[in-house]
């Protein structure tokens, strides 16, 4: 069996290595267009920022290692320029020699990845505008940032060497790479403006959660401009790059990072006559087989089934790419491995905080017209409040109303985020209900958690909602209910809610006569815990009442 | 309905609060023998160490709060001195006034906890020997440690004021509290000796994992003495406390902490004529009902079903206690809540490291005569190795051979431990197999993980074993196999294994003729990854071969 694997990062490299382990006799040819195989593209922003100083640290495995350890014919700087799927051949161009050769395959595995989107805007090719995908990209950005420290005569950008040493950056796009670049440019001492066409940063999050992230970035000195697309770029007379937006604004900078998103590289699909899906990625079955049974595709270029919704979608993530590569190797060796879909579990560091999500978002549910769901907002401490260093977590938990099944979770915070998102991720994988979360036994010691872990706590609150113990409402729906604030008077001095009547919780039982029996009471406190107690008191005294999820904290990030 | 709840910490307090939420009309009497309700006993070692400076931080809820917010008749310094279960009354003694009153109940909930074991050894009541259970205990220890700074005339220990300011401590017992006290006494600048009767610290771990912990503690300056029980205590003429051991050794110190373990407080069971289990805890059903249907028991004093083995056992943990309290409240209100058993998920901080476990240990499986299991040792980075701060995790994963079901996991390390143990904990709760772990989608970004998370990786390795792709052996079983070391020569200079033949992995294919076909080959490297590749090469070339799990790292902690 001769297998040609196209693309030597993540999915392709994983496939090649596992295939060799499973089949010592297979002839394996691994080709990579760029100069490196199996490099750590996820580390590029940190290499640019300087926390990963050496480029060599990013090279996980080399061409030589693939040859020596895996007996794989590994070729870098080698691009597929033609596929003849009836003859089962590929044409390979060696970029160093220009030579084109043709190789036969029995099975072909395509792992081309996804390319940064570079819309055909005026000025997009001006020097100083970069995407972040490859090791050379990172090298060019570092050189640009450092450039007044080197001899400009040696500099490939010397044509624009009137531009000052970069002090201002514009990052276009507020997704994972955009946010990581924001952090790393700030880390290098630049002033950074983030421009995002959507109404939020970090698209996998729901907007109200993304608002928390936006404010956090602003607190760290980032200028964040939402709802404004980039219209073009030009050089100003004083040597700046001016970023022009659709709303007519102009942002000058010495460096621009384009991180608008990625799109599947599907040139190879066209060459091989393969079917694409509706979202523009390779269409594959659950064994990663394309419309041609001898050709497989993995990684960021393929459409995957959303594990929760069953929809076909594009979710470019390293973990799934690696696992898909392994599955193809299994399938090529006659094993019945199957890919079970992608949950979208992901995390992003921004300054001291982590932003994470798994499963489905509310906006996806809305887009699908789904109404059989509820959501709760909780703000527990990352660990026991009495132990130093506890931070507030911001958690949104989404679950099915009819059966309590956990559908999605979003967790933000400066401490303990990975612990919680992975608990939720494992829970979703295994079909957990919120009743299971309620009973989960997660690790607890004061430096790491609480006796009721934030994940338990989310399950407990959600179960209270579904069991009818705590009718819920969200700020966007309160309409003309009777607004009851059960916080202490001192708290009102910090933040008061217009139109709310204040009865501190400890006085509630003795002041029930002040409340209406004929209107629905919407009760809140700071985080919805005391108002839950109030809800219970009122319900059992014959009032119509709903607890406002997340209290004034949720209100501050405009939950609706 | 009148409910009397005995014990105002963890289980009792949770039960009381939830009962009030569910039933506004119930008459609830919460009594606590000590001066505080709902205090954070898990925080006591850190209060002694000083990282939690104020005693008040440990008081989660007060008697006044229970009265004001929950309308609960809460009485501290109030001890149950008699139970008449036929008349359904309890006799309560007010420790401040000495007065004894009798109260009727409809339902009685007992949450007495477990008491530190204080064996009747000679000298055990000498001043300077302490247990750590209550807020007053912590206060006395702090005073003792600080005592040359206070007027000895005011000091209750002034009878022994010839003892110098404490510089040396002996901690007896290497469980959770013992280890936390070791850290906190070192934190205060004391020299600490830990004496443990067993052959390991941290009894929930298997011994080879505990050895890693022991060495880590030694590296941090702790003197750890295993296999030696304490025989007694005496005062020396120079004013020290001498700890005498069964082996005849003498350890002088100015303070001794007893942390030998805890035993259920079952005085109340005797008073009420309740049945105890074989392990000496309250016997309860899955609704926490004792042998008397009107009396419930929760927390550290009850026997729980081990979630994995089904055995009745004693597992004193705060999370389970809290959840049991909630379940009793549900049951009292006619709900069908049930406790699903305890997994033993736990974590302990020791210096910069965390020690954690969930599910069953190998030693428990051995004790039960179970043989249908396998174990693997893996040593992945806590996050991408190229991102700063990655640390090696030490992971033992235990799974059923016949069906791949995950049975237990132990995770040690200085970074990323809570993320992994909680993934394992959730996996065990939901009945995961190692094949599920293989496909888990856990969060990844370079600062937090790897594209193949350590939990995935454990699943992948375990699956390789069960699918027959990687026959496994452990150091203790290698017998007279042919020992093959596939590390690089430089690594042998650091640590060589006697009797092993070295063929570096990249040369293996060309040197197969040096290996015997008639003997089983046992192959190893540093962490068992390269030796896994070697195993695949050898298997497919017709050799009999087994990979030695965990490589030389596992060897260093005496895996057998």
PDB file of N, CA and C in Angstrom, chain B residues 448-517:
ATOM      1  N   UNK B 448      -2.318  26.093  28.183  1.00  0.00           N
ATOM      2  CA  UNK B 448      -3.188  25.251  29.026  1.00  0.00           C
ATOM      3  C   UNK B 448      -3.123  23.753  28.728  1.00  0.00           C
ATOM      4  N   UNK B 449      -2.680  23.383  27.549  1.00  0.00           N
ATOM      5  CA  UNK B 449      -2.733  21.963  27.234  1.00  0.00           C
ATOM      6  C   UNK B 449      -1.971  21.647  25.975  1.00  0.00           C
ATOM      7  N   UNK B 450      -2.324  20.522  25.393  1.00  0.00           N
ATOM      8  CA  UNK B 450      -1.725  20.092  24.142  1.00  0.00           C
ATOM      9  C   UNK B 450      -2.847  19.602  23.236  1.00  0.00           C
ATOM     10  N   UNK B 451      -2.551  19.549  21.938  1.00  0.00           N
ATOM     11  CA  UNK B 451      -3.592  19.113  21.007  1.00  0.00           C
ATOM     12  C   UNK B 451      -4.068  17.717  21.391  1.00  0.00           C
ATOM     13  N   UNK B 452      -3.127  16.889  21.834  1.00  0.00           N
ATOM     14  CA  UNK B 452      -3.531  15.637  22.498  1.00  0.00           C
ATOM     15  C   UNK B 452      -3.371  15.890  23.982  1.00  0.00           C
ATOM     16  N   UNK B 453      -4.465  16.144  24.638  1.00  0.00           N
ATOM     17  CA  UNK B 453      -4.396  16.432  26.070  1.00  0.00           C
ATOM     18  C   UNK B 453      -3.881  15.202  26.827  1.00  0.00           C
ATOM     19  N   UNK B 454      -3.208  15.417  27.961  1.00  0.00           N
ATOM     20  CA  UNK B 454      -2.775  14.278  28.767  1.00  0.00           C
ATOM     21  C   UNK B 454      -3.875  13.241  29.032  1.00  0.00           C
ATOM     22  N   UNK B 455      -5.123  13.699  29.123  1.00  0.00           N
ATOM     23  CA  UNK B 455      -6.218  12.746  29.351  1.00  0.00           C
ATOM     24  C   UNK B 455      -6.497  11.941  28.073  1.00  0.00           C
ATOM     25  N   UNK B 456      -6.508  12.625  26.903  1.00  0.00           N
ATOM     26  CA  UNK B 456      -6.601  11.903  25.632  1.00  0.00           C
ATOM     27  C   UNK B 456      -5.474  10.899  25.508  1.00  0.00           C
ATOM     28  N   UNK B 457      -4.292  11.409  25.819  1.00  0.00           N
ATOM     29  CA  UNK B 457      -3.089  10.624  25.622  1.00  0.00           C
ATOM     30  C   UNK B 457      -3.161   9.344  26.458  1.00  0.00           C
ATOM     31  N   UNK B 458      -3.621   9.454  27.697  1.00  0.00           N
ATOM     32  CA  UNK B 458      -3.785   8.266  28.534  1.00  0.00           C
ATOM     33  C   UNK B 458      -4.760   7.305  27.864  1.00  0.00           C
ATOM     34  N   UNK B 459      -5.843   7.854  27.298  1.00  0.00           N
ATOM     35  CA  UNK B 459      -6.814   7.012  26.598  1.00  0.00           C
ATOM     36  C   UNK B 459      -6.193   6.329  25.395  1.00  0.00           C
ATOM     37  N   UNK B 460      -5.384   7.066  24.643  1.00  0.00           N
ATOM     38  CA  UNK B 460      -4.758   6.497  23.452  1.00  0.00           C
ATOM     39  C   UNK B 460      -3.803   5.367  23.810  1.00  0.00           C
ATOM     40  N   UNK B 461      -2.993   5.601  24.848  1.00  0.00           N
ATOM     41  CA  UNK B 461      -2.036   4.577  25.267  1.00  0.00           C
ATOM     42  C   UNK B 461      -2.787   3.342  25.772  1.00  0.00           C
ATOM     43  N   UNK B 462      -3.805   3.587  26.599  1.00  0.00           N
ATOM     44  CA  UNK B 462      -4.567   2.458  27.151  1.00  0.00           C
ATOM     45  C   UNK B 462      -5.247   1.673  26.031  1.00  0.00           C
ATOM     46  N   UNK B 463      -5.770   2.385  25.037  1.00  0.00           N
ATOM     47  CA  UNK B 463      -6.432   1.711  23.918  1.00  0.00           C
ATOM     48  C   UNK B 463      -5.426   0.887  23.119  1.00  0.00           C
ATOM     49  N   UNK B 464      -4.227   1.424  22.946  1.00  0.00           N
ATOM     50  CA  UNK B 464      -3.186   0.655  22.255  1.00  0.00           C
ATOM     51  C   UNK B 464      -2.931  -0.665  22.983  1.00  0.00           C
ATOM     52  N   UNK B 465      -2.957  -0.594  24.308  1.00  0.00           N
ATOM     53  CA  UNK B 465      -2.727  -1.810  25.096  1.00  0.00           C
ATOM     54  C   UNK B 465      -3.870  -2.802  24.875  1.00  0.00           C
ATOM     55  N   UNK B 466      -5.100  -2.325  25.053  1.00  0.00           N
ATOM     56  CA  UNK B 466      -6.230  -3.265  24.987  1.00  0.00           C
ATOM     57  C   UNK B 466      -6.475  -3.792  23.585  1.00  0.00           C
ATOM     58  N   UNK B 467      -6.161  -3.002  22.575  1.00  0.00           N
ATOM     59  CA  UNK B 467      -6.350  -3.484  21.202  1.00  0.00           C
ATOM     60  C   UNK B 467      -5.232  -4.440  20.777  1.00  0.00           C
ATOM     61  N   UNK B 468      -4.249  -4.618  21.634  1.00  0.00           N
ATOM     62  CA  UNK B 468      -3.153  -5.524  21.303  1.00  0.00           C
ATOM     63  C   UNK B 468      -2.057  -4.878  20.476  1.00  0.00           C
ATOM     64  N   UNK B 469      -2.181  -3.577  20.251  1.00  0.00           N
ATOM     65  CA  UNK B 469      -1.155  -2.895  19.466  1.00  0.00           C
ATOM     66  C   UNK B 469       0.122  -2.693  20.265  1.00  0.00           C
ATOM     67  N   UNK B 470      -0.020  -2.694  21.577  1.00  0.00           N
ATOM     68  CA  UNK B 470       1.143  -2.444  22.410  1.00  0.00           C
ATOM     69  C   UNK B 470       1.098  -3.342  23.642  1.00  0.00           C
ATOM     70  N   UNK B 471       1.586  -4.591  23.499  1.00  0.00           N
ATOM     71  CA  UNK B 471       1.648  -5.449  24.691  1.00  0.00           C
ATOM     72  C   UNK B 471       2.491  -4.738  25.747  1.00  0.00           C
ATOM     73  N   UNK B 472       2.038  -4.828  26.982  1.00  0.00           N
ATOM     74  CA  UNK B 472       2.617  -4.006  28.042  1.00  0.00           C
ATOM     75  C   UNK B 472       3.248  -4.886  29.107  1.00  0.00           C
ATOM     76  N   UNK B 473       4.228  -4.340  29.761  1.00  0.00           N
ATOM     77  CA  UNK B 473       4.764  -5.005  30.953  1.00  0.00           C
ATOM     78  C   UNK B 473       5.214  -3.915  31.927  1.00  0.00           C
ATOM     79  N   UNK B 474       5.296  -4.276  33.200  1.00  0.00           N
ATOM     80  CA  UNK B 474       5.744  -3.310  34.199  1.00  0.00           C
ATOM     81  C   UNK B 474       7.095  -3.761  34.761  1.00  0.00           C
ATOM     82  N   UNK B 475       7.816  -2.816  35.307  1.00  0.00           N
ATOM     83  CA  UNK B 475       9.178  -3.102  35.777  1.00  0.00           C
ATOM     84  C   UNK B 475       9.223  -4.289  36.730  1.00  0.00           C
ATOM     85  N   UNK B 476       8.228  -4.417  37.573  1.00  0.00           N
ATOM     86  CA  UNK B 476       8.242  -5.489  38.564  1.00  0.00           C
ATOM     87  C   UNK B 476       8.088  -6.878  37.965  1.00  0.00           C
ATOM     88  N   UNK B 477       7.695  -6.961  36.698  1.00  0.00           N
ATOM     89  CA  UNK B 477       7.387  -8.272  36.106  1.00  0.00           C
ATOM     90  C   UNK B 477       8.332  -8.670  34.989  1.00  0.00           C
ATOM     91  N   UNK B 478       9.414  -7.913  34.764  1.00  0.00           N
ATOM     92  CA  UNK B 478      10.170  -8.168  33.544  1.00  0.00           C
ATOM     93  C   UNK B 478      10.951  -9.470  33.558  1.00  0.00           C
ATOM     94  N   UNK B 479      11.209 -10.033  34.716  1.00  0.00           N
ATOM     95  CA  UNK B 479      11.837 -11.360  34.792  1.00  0.00           C
ATOM     96  C   UNK B 479      13.078 -11.463  33.919  1.00  0.00           C
ATOM     97  N   UNK B 480      13.170 -12.528  33.149  1.00  0.00           N
ATOM     98  CA  UNK B 480      14.388 -12.706  32.363  1.00  0.00           C
ATOM     99  C   UNK B 480      14.182 -12.438  30.874  1.00  0.00           C
ATOM    100  N   UNK B 481      13.333 -11.469  30.565  1.00  0.00           N
ATOM    101  CA  UNK B 481      13.197 -11.057  29.163  1.00  0.00           C
ATOM    102  C   UNK B 481      14.470 -10.378  28.673  1.00  0.00           C
ATOM    103  N   UNK B 482      14.525 -10.160  27.374  1.00  0.00           N
ATOM    104  CA  UNK B 482      15.656  -9.435  26.772  1.00  0.00           C
ATOM    105  C   UNK B 482      15.366  -7.948  26.904  1.00  0.00           C
ATOM    106  N   UNK B 483      16.219  -7.254  27.621  1.00  0.00           N
ATOM    107  CA  UNK B 483      15.946  -5.855  27.949  1.00  0.00           C
ATOM    108  C   UNK B 483      16.559  -4.938  26.889  1.00  0.00           C
ATOM    109  N   UNK B 484      15.684  -4.216  26.187  1.00  0.00           N
ATOM    110  CA  UNK B 484      16.137  -3.359  25.079  1.00  0.00           C
ATOM    111  C   UNK B 484      15.860  -1.888  25.418  1.00  0.00           C
ATOM    112  N   UNK B 485      16.908  -1.110  25.344  1.00  0.00           N
ATOM    113  CA  UNK B 485      16.833   0.330  25.663  1.00  0.00           C
ATOM    114  C   UNK B 485      16.963   1.094  24.344  1.00  0.00           C
ATOM    115  N   UNK B 486      15.925   1.815  23.947  1.00  0.00           N
ATOM    116  CA  UNK B 486      15.982   2.506  22.649  1.00  0.00           C
ATOM    117  C   UNK B 486      16.275   3.999  22.803  1.00  0.00           C
ATOM    118  N   UNK B 487      16.802   4.397  23.956  1.00  0.00           N
ATOM    119  CA  UNK B 487      17.145   5.807  24.136  1.00  0.00           C
ATOM    120  C   UNK B 487      18.426   6.152  23.375  1.00  0.00           C
ATOM    121  N   UNK B 488      18.727   7.416  23.332  1.00  0.00           N
ATOM    122  CA  UNK B 488      19.972   7.860  22.705  1.00  0.00           C
ATOM    123  C   UNK B 488      21.136   7.662  23.667  1.00  0.00           C
ATOM    124  N   UNK B 489      22.325   7.444  23.147  1.00  0.00           N
ATOM    125  CA  UNK B 489      23.491   7.187  24.022  1.00  0.00           C
ATOM    126  C   UNK B 489      23.690   8.260  25.093  1.00  0.00           C
ATOM    127  N   UNK B 490      23.446   9.533  24.762  1.00  0.00           N
ATOM    128  CA  UNK B 490      23.649  10.579  25.777  1.00  0.00           C
ATOM    129  C   UNK B 490      22.779  10.340  27.006  1.00  0.00           C
ATOM    130  N   UNK B 491      21.581   9.812  26.776  1.00  0.00           N
ATOM    131  CA  UNK B 491      20.670   9.587  27.904  1.00  0.00           C
ATOM    132  C   UNK B 491      21.202   8.496  28.828  1.00  0.00           C
ATOM    133  N   UNK B 492      21.926   7.546  28.264  1.00  0.00           N
ATOM    134  CA  UNK B 492      22.468   6.461  29.080  1.00  0.00           C
ATOM    135  C   UNK B 492      23.534   6.962  30.042  1.00  0.00           C
ATOM    136  N   UNK B 493      24.203   8.047  29.649  1.00  0.00           N
ATOM    137  CA  UNK B 493      25.220   8.602  30.530  1.00  0.00           C
ATOM    138  C   UNK B 493      24.596   9.132  31.816  1.00  0.00           C
ATOM    139  N   UNK B 494      23.366   9.611  31.702  1.00  0.00           N
ATOM    140  CA  UNK B 494      22.664  10.122  32.882  1.00  0.00           C
ATOM    141  C   UNK B 494      22.124   8.974  33.729  1.00  0.00           C
ATOM    142  N   UNK B 495      21.525   8.015  33.088  1.00  0.00           N
ATOM    143  CA  UNK B 495      20.948   6.886  33.821  1.00  0.00           C
ATOM    144  C   UNK B 495      20.994   5.653  32.925  1.00  0.00           C
ATOM    145  N   UNK B 496      21.764   4.665  33.325  1.00  0.00           N
ATOM    146  CA  UNK B 496      21.779   3.442  32.515  1.00  0.00           C
ATOM    147  C   UNK B 496      21.101   2.326  33.300  1.00  0.00           C
ATOM    148  N   UNK B 497      20.527   1.387  32.579  1.00  0.00           N
ATOM    149  CA  UNK B 497      19.802   0.285  33.211  1.00  0.00           C
ATOM    150  C   UNK B 497      20.626  -0.979  33.007  1.00  0.00           C
ATOM    151  N   UNK B 498      21.007  -1.571  34.116  1.00  0.00           N
ATOM    152  CA  UNK B 498      21.900  -2.737  34.077  1.00  0.00           C
ATOM    153  C   UNK B 498      21.269  -3.869  33.268  1.00  0.00           C
ATOM    154  N   UNK B 499      22.065  -4.457  32.405  1.00  0.00           N
ATOM    155  CA  UNK B 499      21.599  -5.615  31.644  1.00  0.00           C
ATOM    156  C   UNK B 499      20.853  -5.254  30.376  1.00  0.00           C
ATOM    157  N   UNK B 500      20.647  -3.962  30.136  1.00  0.00           N
ATOM    158  CA  UNK B 500      19.895  -3.581  28.942  1.00  0.00           C
ATOM    159  C   UNK B 500      20.837  -3.380  27.755  1.00  0.00           C
ATOM    160  N   UNK B 501      20.374  -3.803  26.585  1.00  0.00           N
ATOM    161  CA  UNK B 501      21.121  -3.575  25.350  1.00  0.00           C
ATOM    162  C   UNK B 501      20.585  -2.295  24.722  1.00  0.00           C
ATOM    163  N   UNK B 502      21.470  -1.414  24.310  1.00  0.00           N
ATOM    164  CA  UNK B 502      21.026  -0.133  23.754  1.00  0.00           C
ATOM    165  C   UNK B 502      21.080  -0.149  22.224  1.00  0.00           C
ATOM    166  N   UNK B 503      19.916   0.049  21.630  1.00  0.00           N
ATOM    167  CA  UNK B 503      19.850   0.332  20.186  1.00  0.00           C
ATOM    168  C   UNK B 503      18.955   1.557  20.040  1.00  0.00           C
ATOM    169  N   UNK B 504      19.529   2.728  19.757  1.00  0.00           N
ATOM    170  CA  UNK B 504      18.687   3.927  19.647  1.00  0.00           C
ATOM    171  C   UNK B 504      17.593   3.718  18.599  1.00  0.00           C
ATOM    172  N   UNK B 505      16.411   4.229  18.891  1.00  0.00           N
ATOM    173  CA  UNK B 505      15.255   4.007  18.018  1.00  0.00           C
ATOM    174  C   UNK B 505      15.550   4.227  16.532  1.00  0.00           C
ATOM    175  N   UNK B 506      16.218   5.330  16.155  1.00  0.00           N
ATOM    176  CA  UNK B 506      16.400   5.551  14.717  1.00  0.00           C
ATOM    177  C   UNK B 506      17.226   4.448  14.035  1.00  0.00           C
ATOM    178  N   UNK B 507      17.958   3.661  14.803  1.00  0.00           N
ATOM    179  CA  UNK B 507      18.763   2.596  14.191  1.00  0.00           C
ATOM    180  C   UNK B 507      18.096   1.237  14.275  1.00  0.00           C
ATOM    181  N   UNK B 508      16.963   1.175  14.899  1.00  0.00           N
ATOM    182  CA  UNK B 508      16.380  -0.129  15.209  1.00  0.00           C
ATOM    183  C   UNK B 508      16.122  -0.966  13.957  1.00  0.00           C
ATOM    184  N   UNK B 509      15.503  -0.348  12.952  1.00  0.00           N
ATOM    185  CA  UNK B 509      15.146  -1.135  11.757  1.00  0.00           C
ATOM    186  C   UNK B 509      16.369  -1.792  11.113  1.00  0.00           C
ATOM    187  N   UNK B 510      17.504  -1.112  11.201  1.00  0.00           N
ATOM    188  CA  UNK B 510      18.694  -1.652  10.535  1.00  0.00           C
ATOM    189  C   UNK B 510      19.478  -2.608  11.432  1.00  0.00           C
ATOM    190  N   UNK B 511      19.049  -2.756  12.681  1.00  0.00           N
ATOM    191  CA  UNK B 511      19.809  -3.628  13.584  1.00  0.00           C
ATOM    192  C   UNK B 511      18.952  -4.734  14.195  1.00  0.00           C
ATOM    193  N   UNK B 512      17.883  -5.062  13.481  1.00  0.00           N
ATOM    194  CA  UNK B 512      16.964  -6.094  14.005  1.00  0.00           C
ATOM    195  C   UNK B 512      17.675  -7.433  14.194  1.00  0.00           C
ATOM    196  N   UNK B 513      18.708  -7.657  13.391  1.00  0.00           N
ATOM    197  CA  UNK B 513      19.417  -8.941  13.474  1.00  0.00           C
ATOM    198  C   UNK B 513      20.160  -9.126  14.799  1.00  0.00           C
ATOM    199  N   UNK B 514      20.258  -8.047  15.573  1.00  0.00           N
ATOM    200  CA  UNK B 514      20.921  -8.175  16.884  1.00  0.00           C
ATOM    201  C   UNK B 514      19.957  -8.665  17.972  1.00  0.00           C
ATOM    202  N   UNK B 515      18.698  -8.830  17.606  1.00  0.00           N
ATOM    203  CA  UNK B 515      17.694  -9.157  18.622  1.00  0.00           C
ATOM    204  C   UNK B 515      17.246 -10.614  18.514  1.00  0.00           C
ATOM    205  N   UNK B 516      16.946 -11.208  19.656  1.00  0.00           N
ATOM    206  CA  UNK B 516      16.542 -12.624  19.660  1.00  0.00           C
ATOM    207  C   UNK B 516      15.079 -12.804  19.244  1.00  0.00           C
ATOM    208  N   UNK B 517      14.818 -13.865  18.482  1.00  0.00           N
ATOM    209  CA  UNK B 517      13.435 -14.183  18.099  1.00  0.00           C
ATOM    210  C   UNK B 517      12.793 -15.138  19.110  1.00  0.00           C
TER     211      UNK B 517
END
